[in-house]
Coordinates of C-alpha atoms in Angstrom, one line a residue:
Chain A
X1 CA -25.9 -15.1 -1.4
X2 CA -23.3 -12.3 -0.2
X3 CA -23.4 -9.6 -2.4
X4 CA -20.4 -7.6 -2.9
X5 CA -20.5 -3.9 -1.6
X6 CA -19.1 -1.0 0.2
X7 CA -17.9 -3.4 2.8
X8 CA -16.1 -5.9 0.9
X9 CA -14.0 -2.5 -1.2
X10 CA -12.7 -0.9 2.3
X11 CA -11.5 -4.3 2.9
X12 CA -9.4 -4.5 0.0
X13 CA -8.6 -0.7 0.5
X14 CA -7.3 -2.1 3.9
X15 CA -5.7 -4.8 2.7
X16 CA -3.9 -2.9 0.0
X17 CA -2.3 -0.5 2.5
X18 CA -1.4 -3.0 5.4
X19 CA -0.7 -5.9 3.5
X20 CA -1.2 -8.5 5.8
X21 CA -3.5 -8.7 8.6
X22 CA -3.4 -11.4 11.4
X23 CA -7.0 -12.7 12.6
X24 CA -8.0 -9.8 15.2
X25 CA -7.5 -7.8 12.9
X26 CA -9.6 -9.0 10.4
X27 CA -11.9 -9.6 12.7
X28 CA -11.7 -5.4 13.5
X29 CA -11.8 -4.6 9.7
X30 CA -14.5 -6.9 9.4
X31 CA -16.8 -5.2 11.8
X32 CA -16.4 -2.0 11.0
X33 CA -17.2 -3.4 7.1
X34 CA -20.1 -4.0 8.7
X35 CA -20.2 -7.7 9.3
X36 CA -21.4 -9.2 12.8
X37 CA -18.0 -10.6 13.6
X38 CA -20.0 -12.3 17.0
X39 CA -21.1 -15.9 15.6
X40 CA -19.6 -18.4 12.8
X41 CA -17.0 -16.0 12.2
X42 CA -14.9 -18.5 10.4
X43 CA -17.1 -19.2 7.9
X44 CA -18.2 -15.4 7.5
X45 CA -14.5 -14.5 6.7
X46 CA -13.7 -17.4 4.4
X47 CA -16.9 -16.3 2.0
X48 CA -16.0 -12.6 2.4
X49 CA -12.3 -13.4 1.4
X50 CA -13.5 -15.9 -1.4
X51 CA -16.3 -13.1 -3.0
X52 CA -12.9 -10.8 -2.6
X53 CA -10.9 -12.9 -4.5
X54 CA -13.4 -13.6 -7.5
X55 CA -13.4 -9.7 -7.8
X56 CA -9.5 -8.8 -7.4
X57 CA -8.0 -11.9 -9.3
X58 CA -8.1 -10.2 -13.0
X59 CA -5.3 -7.7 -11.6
X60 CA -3.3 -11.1 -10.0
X61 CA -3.9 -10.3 -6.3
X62 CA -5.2 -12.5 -3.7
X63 CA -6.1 -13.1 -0.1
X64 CA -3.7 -15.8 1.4
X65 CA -3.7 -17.1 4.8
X66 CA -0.3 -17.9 5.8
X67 CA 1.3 -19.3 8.7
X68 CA 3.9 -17.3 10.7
X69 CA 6.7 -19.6 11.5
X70 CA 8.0 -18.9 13.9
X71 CA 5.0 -18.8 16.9
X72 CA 2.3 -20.7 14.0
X73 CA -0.3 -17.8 14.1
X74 CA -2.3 -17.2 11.3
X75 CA -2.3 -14.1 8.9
X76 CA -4.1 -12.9 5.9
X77 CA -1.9 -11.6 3.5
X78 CA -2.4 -9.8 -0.3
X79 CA -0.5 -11.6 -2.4
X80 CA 0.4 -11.1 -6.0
X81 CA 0.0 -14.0 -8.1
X82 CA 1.8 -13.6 -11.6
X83 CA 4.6 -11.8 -13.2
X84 CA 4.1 -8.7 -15.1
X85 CA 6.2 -6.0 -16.1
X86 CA 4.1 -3.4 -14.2
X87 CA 3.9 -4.8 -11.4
X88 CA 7.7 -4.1 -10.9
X89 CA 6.5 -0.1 -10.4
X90 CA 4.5 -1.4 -7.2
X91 CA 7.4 -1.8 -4.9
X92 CA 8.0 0.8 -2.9
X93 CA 11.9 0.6 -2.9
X94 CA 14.6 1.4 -4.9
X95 CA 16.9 -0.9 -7.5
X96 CA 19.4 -0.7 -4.8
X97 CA 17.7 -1.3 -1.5
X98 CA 15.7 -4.3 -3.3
X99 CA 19.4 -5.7 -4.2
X100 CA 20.2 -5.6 -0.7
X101 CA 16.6 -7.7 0.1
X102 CA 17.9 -10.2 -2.3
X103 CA 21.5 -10.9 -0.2
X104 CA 19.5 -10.9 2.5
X105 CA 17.1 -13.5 1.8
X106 CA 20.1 -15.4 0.4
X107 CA 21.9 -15.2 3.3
X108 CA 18.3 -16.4 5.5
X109 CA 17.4 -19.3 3.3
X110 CA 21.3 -20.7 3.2
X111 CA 21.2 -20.5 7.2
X112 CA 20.0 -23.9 8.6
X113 CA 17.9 -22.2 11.4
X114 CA 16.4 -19.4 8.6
X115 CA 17.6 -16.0 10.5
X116 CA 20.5 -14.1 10.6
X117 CA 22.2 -12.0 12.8
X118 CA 21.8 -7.9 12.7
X119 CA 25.2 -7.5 12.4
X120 CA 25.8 -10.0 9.5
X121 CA 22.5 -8.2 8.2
X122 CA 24.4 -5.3 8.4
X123 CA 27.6 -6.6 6.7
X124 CA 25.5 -7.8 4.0
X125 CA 25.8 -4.0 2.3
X126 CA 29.5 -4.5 1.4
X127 CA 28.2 -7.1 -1.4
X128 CA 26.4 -4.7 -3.1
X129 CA 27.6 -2.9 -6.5
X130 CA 26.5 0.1 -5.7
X131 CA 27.4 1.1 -2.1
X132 CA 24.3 1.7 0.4
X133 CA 25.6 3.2 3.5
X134 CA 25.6 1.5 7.1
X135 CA 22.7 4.2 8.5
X136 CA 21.0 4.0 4.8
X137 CA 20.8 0.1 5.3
X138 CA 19.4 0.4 8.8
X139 CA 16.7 2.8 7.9
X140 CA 15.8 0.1 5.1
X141 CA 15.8 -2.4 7.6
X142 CA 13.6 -1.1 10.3
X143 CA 11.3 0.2 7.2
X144 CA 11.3 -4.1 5.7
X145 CA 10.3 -4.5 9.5
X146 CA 7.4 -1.5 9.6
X147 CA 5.9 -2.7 6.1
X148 CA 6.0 -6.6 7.8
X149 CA 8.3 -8.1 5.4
X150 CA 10.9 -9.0 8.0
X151 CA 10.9 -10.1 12.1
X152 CA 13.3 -9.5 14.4
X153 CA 13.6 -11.4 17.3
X154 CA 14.8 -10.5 21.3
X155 CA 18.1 -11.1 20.0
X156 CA 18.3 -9.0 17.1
X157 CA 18.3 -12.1 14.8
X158 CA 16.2 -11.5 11.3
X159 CA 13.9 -13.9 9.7
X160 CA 11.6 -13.7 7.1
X161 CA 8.1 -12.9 7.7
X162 CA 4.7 -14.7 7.0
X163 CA 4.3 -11.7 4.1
X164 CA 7.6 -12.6 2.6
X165 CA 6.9 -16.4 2.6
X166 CA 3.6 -16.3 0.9
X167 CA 5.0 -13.4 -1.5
X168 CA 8.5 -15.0 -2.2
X169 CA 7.5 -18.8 -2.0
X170 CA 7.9 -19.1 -5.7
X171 CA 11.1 -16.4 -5.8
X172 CA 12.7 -18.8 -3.4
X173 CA 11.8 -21.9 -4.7
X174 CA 13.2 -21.3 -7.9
X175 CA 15.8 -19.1 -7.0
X176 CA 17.7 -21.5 -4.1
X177 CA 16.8 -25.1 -5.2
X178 CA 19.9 -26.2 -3.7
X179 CA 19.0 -24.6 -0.1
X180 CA 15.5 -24.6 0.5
X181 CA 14.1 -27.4 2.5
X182 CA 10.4 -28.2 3.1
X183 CA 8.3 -29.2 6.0
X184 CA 8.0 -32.8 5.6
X185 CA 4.3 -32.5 7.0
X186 CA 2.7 -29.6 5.4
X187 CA 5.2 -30.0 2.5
X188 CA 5.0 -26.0 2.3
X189 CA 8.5 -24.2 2.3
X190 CA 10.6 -24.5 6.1
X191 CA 12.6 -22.0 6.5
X192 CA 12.7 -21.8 10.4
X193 CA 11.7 -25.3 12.3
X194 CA 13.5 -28.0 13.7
X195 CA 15.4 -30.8 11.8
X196 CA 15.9 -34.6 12.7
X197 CA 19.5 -35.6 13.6
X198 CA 19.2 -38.7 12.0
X199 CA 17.5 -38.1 8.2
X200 CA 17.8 -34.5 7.9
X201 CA 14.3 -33.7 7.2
X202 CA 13.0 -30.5 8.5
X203 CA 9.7 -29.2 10.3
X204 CA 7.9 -26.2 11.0
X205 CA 7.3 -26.1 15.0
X206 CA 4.0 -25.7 15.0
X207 CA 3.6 -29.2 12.2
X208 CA 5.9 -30.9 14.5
X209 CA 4.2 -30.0 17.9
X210 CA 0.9 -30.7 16.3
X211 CA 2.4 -34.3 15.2
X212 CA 4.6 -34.9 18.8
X213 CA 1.4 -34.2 20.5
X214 CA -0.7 -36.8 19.3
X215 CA 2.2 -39.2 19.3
X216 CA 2.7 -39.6 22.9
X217 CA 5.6 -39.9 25.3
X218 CA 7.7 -42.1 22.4
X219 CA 8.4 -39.4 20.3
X220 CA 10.0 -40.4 16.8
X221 CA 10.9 -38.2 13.5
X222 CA 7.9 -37.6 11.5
X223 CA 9.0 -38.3 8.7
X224 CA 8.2 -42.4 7.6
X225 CA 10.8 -43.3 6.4
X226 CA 13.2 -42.5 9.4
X227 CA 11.3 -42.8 12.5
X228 CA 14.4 -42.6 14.6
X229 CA 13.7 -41.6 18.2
X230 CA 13.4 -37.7 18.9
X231 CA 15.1 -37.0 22.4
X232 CA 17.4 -34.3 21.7
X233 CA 14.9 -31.5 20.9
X234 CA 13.0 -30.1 23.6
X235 CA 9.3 -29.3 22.6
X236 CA 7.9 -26.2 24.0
Chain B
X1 CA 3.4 -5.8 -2.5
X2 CA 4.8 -7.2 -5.4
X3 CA 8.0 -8.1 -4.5
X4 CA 8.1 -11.5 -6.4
X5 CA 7.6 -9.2 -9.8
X6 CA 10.6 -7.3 -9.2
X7 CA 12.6 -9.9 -8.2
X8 CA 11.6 -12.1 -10.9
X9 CA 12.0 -9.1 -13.8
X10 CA 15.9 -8.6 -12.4
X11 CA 15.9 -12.4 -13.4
X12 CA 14.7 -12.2 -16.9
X13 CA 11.2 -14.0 -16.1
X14 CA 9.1 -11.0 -17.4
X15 CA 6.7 -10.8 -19.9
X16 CA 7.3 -11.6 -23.8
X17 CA 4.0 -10.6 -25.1
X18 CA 2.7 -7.6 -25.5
X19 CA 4.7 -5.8 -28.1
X20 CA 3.9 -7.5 -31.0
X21 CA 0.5 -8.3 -29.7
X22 CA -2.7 -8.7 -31.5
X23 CA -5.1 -5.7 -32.0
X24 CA -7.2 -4.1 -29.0
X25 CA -10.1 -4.3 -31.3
X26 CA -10.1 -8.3 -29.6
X27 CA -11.9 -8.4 -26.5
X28 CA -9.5 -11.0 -24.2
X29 CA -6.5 -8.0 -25.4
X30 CA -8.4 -5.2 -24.4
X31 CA -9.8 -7.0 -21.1
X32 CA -6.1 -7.7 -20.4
X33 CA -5.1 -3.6 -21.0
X34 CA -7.9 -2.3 -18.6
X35 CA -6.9 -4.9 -15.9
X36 CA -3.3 -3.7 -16.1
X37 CA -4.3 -0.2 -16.0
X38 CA -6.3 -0.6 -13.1
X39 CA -3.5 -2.4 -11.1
X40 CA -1.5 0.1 -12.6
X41 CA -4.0 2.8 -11.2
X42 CA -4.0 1.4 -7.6
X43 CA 0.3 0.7 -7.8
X44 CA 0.9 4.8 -9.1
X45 CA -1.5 5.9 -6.3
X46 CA 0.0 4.7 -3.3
X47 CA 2.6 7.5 -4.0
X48 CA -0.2 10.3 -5.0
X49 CA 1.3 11.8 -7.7
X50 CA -0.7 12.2 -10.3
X51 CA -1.0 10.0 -13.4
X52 CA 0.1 11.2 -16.5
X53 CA -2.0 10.1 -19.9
X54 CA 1.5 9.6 -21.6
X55 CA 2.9 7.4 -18.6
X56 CA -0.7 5.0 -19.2
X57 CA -0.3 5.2 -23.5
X58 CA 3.5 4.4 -23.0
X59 CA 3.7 1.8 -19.9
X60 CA 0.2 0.1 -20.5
X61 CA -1.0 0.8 -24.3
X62 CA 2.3 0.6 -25.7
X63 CA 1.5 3.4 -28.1
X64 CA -1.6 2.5 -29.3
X65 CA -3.3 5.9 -28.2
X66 CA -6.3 5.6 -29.8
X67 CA -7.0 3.1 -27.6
X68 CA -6.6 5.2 -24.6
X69 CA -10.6 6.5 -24.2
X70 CA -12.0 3.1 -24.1
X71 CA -9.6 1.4 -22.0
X72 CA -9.8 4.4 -19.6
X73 CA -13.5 4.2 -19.2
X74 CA -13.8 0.7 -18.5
X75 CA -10.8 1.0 -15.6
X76 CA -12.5 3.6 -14.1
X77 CA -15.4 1.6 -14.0
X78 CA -13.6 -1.6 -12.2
X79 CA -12.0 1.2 -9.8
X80 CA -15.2 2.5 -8.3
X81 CA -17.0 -1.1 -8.7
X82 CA -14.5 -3.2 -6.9
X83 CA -11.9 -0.9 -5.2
X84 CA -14.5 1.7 -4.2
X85 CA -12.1 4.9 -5.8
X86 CA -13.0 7.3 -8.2
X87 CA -10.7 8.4 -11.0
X88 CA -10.8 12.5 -11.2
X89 CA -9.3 13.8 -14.7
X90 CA -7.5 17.4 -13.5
X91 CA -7.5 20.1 -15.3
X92 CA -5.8 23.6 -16.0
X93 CA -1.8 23.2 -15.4
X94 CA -1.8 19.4 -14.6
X95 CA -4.5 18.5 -17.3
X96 CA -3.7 15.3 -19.0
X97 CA -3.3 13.6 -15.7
X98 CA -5.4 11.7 -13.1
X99 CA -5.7 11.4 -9.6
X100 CA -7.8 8.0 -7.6
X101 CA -10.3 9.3 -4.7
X102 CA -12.2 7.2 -2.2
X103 CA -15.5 7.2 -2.9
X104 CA -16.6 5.4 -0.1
X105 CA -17.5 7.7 2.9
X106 CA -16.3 6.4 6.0
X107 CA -15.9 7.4 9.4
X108 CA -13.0 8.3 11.6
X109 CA -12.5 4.7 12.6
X110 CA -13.2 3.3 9.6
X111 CA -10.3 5.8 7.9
X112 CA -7.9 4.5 10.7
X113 CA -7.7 1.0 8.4
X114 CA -6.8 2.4 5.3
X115 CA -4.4 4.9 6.8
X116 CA -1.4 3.0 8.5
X117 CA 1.6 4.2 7.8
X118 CA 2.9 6.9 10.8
X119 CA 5.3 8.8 8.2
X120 CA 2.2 9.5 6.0
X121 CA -0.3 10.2 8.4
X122 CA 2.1 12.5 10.0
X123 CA 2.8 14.3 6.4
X124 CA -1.4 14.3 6.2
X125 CA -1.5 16.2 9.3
X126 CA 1.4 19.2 8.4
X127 CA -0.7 18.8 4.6
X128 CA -4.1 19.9 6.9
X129 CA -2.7 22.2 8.9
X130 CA -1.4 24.5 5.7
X131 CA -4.5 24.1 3.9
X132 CA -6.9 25.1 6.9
X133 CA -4.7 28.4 7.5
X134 CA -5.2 28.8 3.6
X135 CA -9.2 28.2 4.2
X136 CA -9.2 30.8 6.6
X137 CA -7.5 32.9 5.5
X138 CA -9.9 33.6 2.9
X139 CA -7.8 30.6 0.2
X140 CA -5.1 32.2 -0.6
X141 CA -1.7 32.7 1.8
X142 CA 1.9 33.9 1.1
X143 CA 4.5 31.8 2.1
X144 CA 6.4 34.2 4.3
X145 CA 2.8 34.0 6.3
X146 CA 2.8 30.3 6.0
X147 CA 6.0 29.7 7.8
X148 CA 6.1 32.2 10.1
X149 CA 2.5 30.3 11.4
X150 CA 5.0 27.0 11.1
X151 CA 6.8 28.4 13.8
X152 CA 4.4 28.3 16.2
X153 CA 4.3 24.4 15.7
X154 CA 8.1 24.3 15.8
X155 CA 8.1 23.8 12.0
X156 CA 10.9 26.2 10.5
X157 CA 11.9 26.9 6.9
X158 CA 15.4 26.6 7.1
X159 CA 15.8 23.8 9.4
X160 CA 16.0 20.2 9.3
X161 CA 12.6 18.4 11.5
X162 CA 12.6 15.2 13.2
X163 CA 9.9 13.6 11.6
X164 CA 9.2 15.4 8.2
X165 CA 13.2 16.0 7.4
X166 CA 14.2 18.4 4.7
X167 CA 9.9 19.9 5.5
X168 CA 10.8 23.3 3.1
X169 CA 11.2 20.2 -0.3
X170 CA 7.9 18.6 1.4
X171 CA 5.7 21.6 1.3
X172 CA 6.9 23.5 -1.8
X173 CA 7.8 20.5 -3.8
X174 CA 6.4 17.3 -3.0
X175 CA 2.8 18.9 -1.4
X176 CA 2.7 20.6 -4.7
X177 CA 4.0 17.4 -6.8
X178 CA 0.8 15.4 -5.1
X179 CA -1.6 18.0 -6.1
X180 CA -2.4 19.3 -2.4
X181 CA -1.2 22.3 -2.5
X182 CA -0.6 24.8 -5.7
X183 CA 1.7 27.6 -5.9
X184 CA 2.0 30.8 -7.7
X185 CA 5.1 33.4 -8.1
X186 CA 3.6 37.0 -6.9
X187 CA 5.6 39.2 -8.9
X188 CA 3.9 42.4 -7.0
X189 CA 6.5 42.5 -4.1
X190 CA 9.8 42.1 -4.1
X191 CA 12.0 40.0 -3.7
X192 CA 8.8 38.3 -5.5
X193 CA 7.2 35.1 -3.2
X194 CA 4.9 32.6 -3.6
X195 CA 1.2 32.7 -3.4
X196 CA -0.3 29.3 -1.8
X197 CA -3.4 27.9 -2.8
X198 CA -5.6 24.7 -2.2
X199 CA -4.3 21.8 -5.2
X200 CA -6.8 20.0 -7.2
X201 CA -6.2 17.0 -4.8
X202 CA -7.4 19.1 -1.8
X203 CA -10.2 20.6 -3.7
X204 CA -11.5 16.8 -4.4
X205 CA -10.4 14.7 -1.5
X206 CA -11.3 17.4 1.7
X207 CA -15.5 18.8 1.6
X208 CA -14.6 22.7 3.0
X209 CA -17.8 21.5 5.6
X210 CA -15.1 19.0 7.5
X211 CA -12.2 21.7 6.6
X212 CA -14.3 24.2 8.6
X213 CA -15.5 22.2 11.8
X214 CA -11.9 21.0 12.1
X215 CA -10.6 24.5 12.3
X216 CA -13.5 25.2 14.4
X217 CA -13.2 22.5 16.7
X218 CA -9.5 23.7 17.1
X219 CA -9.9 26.9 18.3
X220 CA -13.0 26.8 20.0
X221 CA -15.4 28.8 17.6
X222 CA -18.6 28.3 15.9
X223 CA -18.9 27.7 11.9
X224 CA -21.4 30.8 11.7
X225 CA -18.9 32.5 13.3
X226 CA -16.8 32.2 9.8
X227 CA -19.0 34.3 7.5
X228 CA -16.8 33.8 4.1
X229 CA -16.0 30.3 4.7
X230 CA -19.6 29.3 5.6
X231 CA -20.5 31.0 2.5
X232 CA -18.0 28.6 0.6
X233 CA -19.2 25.8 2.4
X234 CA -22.7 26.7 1.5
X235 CA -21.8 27.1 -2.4
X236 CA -19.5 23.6 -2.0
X237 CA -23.2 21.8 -0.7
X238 CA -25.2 23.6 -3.6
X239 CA -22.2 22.2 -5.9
X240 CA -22.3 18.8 -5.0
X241 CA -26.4 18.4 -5.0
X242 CA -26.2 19.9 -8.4
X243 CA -23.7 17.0 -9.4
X244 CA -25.8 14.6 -8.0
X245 CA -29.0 15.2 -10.2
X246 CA -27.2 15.3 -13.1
X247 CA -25.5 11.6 -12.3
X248 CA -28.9 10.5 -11.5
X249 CA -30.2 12.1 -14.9
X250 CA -28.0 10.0 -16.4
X251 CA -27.3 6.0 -15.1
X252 CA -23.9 4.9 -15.4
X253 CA -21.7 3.0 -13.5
X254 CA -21.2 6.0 -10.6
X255 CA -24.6 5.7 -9.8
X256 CA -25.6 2.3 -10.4
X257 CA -22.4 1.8 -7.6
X258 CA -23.6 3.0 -4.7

């Protein structure tokens, strides 16, 4: 029986500054918790995260792991899992900048492929009430980016990260019924994937490479009740 | 972290209990007041100013004071058990308001994982630097003295600096504000200046043992070298071992924690 201890607090101490890990990591805060990260890690970190969770759940956080859309790799992330008027204080961001999060989420989820441009980022401030200047909104940008809320890609283009997801899932759910779409094979929220031509149901890449992999060389939507042939998409 | 939250309070979707709730004499409503303070603990924290008692009765107890000993001593009990810090009441000018402090005692690597963000470990560094020259020179220094040592690190009153910005706000103000530093007017010369001193925050999260082998390691000198500040270091060990037998004279949850 693990027994919780000095090891288990610097985790959450870790946790509670970073906010998200991905696995090496964990596997780094792990060790120097004093674990022997060397064999059955898996199973070490999923009692250490579950003896974590038992201890930090009366305040509503939790451990999640979360997939990253856009390349599939894993993350732990600390997670806040119900609605209280204190927790508002937590954020680290004025009324303002979180208004401007908002439009851009809005503008992310209503765009099919789940990122938008810098410059339509950018734009984004001139919805705003109260005016937040150009420079203002990049600083609050790059800082979303620092504290792992947001990706940007090669191209500049802005997508929601793994934090966000497992943070906002229920913001987003509730907030853009109309818009959001969800994998068809993990049935979690899609935000970024690829869609079938033919029924309109959407996947994450990693669900659908998992899926076109075992399928063979006749590849066909995933989803059952379509099945139409999937030539146009090229899988990486 | 708790985006969600704030999103969700803009919407409407907060809380409707509370106000009119039922007594804290009932268990499951007192439970529910010491697990908000303690998240509300951890949240305040991340910004290290200190806590005021009347933020905690008005945010978390909702005016019922009386309840504010009891709540208090079970959060500070959840905070050492689970989150490993320890809740320091401070005293003199800033009485009436509390500060969190890691009680675990880790090692430089191990502090790397708790300490990620580059703007704050930056401001940790300018915060050490003031508070060694204070250390040596014999815990007090003027601030004229301060900033003409600033210079040397390309640090200058008057200026704006790359990385710490408006730095004269950051050291008299916000170092202050956080409890690291403490100043006090010295009506003696004139103009009159501040006097700068080590904050209640220093005193509790630096040991002047580290303080001095930092400073040592710096500029190449031995501790016994330091005759006053070895002799505060001495009285700082003889402090702490004092503290120790009387928390082992008495079991409670800092010593049953460890």
């Amino acid at each position: 029986m693990e027994v919780f201890g000095d090891g288990h607090r610097l985790f959450i101490q870790s946790m509670m500054s970073r906010g998200m890990m991905n696995i090496s990591e964990v596997k780094e805060v792990i060790s120097e918790c004093g674990l022997d990260v060397e064999t059955e890690f898996k199973d070490k970190v999923v009692k250490f995260v579950r003896l974590i969770n038992q201890h930090i759940g009366p305040i509503n956080l939790e451990i999640r792991k979360g997939l990253e859309e856009e390349n599939g790799q894993p993350y732990y992330i600390l997670a806040n899992t119900a609605e209280t008027s204190i927790s508002r204080l937590s954020s680290t961001y004025s009324p303002n900048e979180l208004e401007l999060f908002k439009k851009l989420i809005e503008s992310i989820v209503e765009n099919e492929d789940g990122k938008i441009g810098s410059l339509a980022a950018m734009n984004l401030t001139d919805k705003l009430e109260k005016k937040i200047g150009k420079e203002e909104a990049e600083n609050f940008f790059n800082r979303l980016e620092d504290d792992r809320w947001i990706r940007k890609n090669t191209n500049g283009k802005i997508s929601l990260s793994v934090r966000s997801i497992v943070e906002l899932d229920q913001y987003i759910k509730d907030v853009y019924p109309d818009y959001v779409k969800f994998c068809s094979l993990c049935t979690k929220l899609c935000l970024q994937g690829r869609g079938c031509e033919n029924c309109g149901a959407k996947f994450h890449i990693r669900c659908s490479n998992v899926f076109f992999n075992k399928q063979g060389s006749n590849k066909t939507c995933p989803e059952p009740n379509c099945r139409a042939p999937w030539g146009q998409v090229v899988i990486h | 972290m708790s985006l969600s939250q704030a999103f969700s309070q803009s919407l409407g979707v907060s809380q409707t209990q509370g106000r009119f709730g039922v007594e804290i004499s009932d268990p499951v409503e007192k439970e529910k007041r010491v697990n908000e303070l303690v998240q509300y603990m951890l949240i305040m924290d991340q910004k290290k100013i200190p806590i005021k008692k009347r933020d905690i009765n008005r945010v978390i107890l909702k005016g019922q004071n009386r309840a504010f000993n009891g709540v208090m001593e079970e959060a500070a009990e959840k905070l050492l058990e689970v989150y490993g810090f320890k809740i320091i009441e401070l005293q003199d000018k800033l009485k009436d308001s509390y500060i969190l402090v890691n009680n675990l005692e880790l090692n430089e690597s191990q502090k790397k994982l708790i300490n990620t963000n580059q703007k704050d470990n930056a401001e940790m560094g300018l915060v050490f630097v003031i508070l060694g020259m204070i250390f040596m020179n014999q815990n007090v220094i003027h601030e004229d003295e301060m900033w003409h040592a600033l210079k040397k690190l390309g640090i200058f009153q008057d200026d704006l600096h790359s990385t710490f910005g408006n730095v004269k706000n950051l050291i008299m103000k916000e170092f202050v504000r956080k409890g690291y530093l403490r100043t006090e007017l010295n009506t003696s010369t004139d103009p009159p200046t501040n006097d700068i001193y080590w904050g209640q925050r220093a005193e509790h999260e630096i040991t002047k043992r580290n303080m001095l082998s930092m400073v040592c390691d710096i500029n190449e000198t031995q501790p016994s070298d330091w005759t006053y500040q070895m002799q505060l270091v001495m009285q700082e060990d003889q402090g702490s071992q004092q503290q120790e037998a009387e928390n082992s004279a008495v079991p409670g949850p800092s010593s049953s924690s460890r």
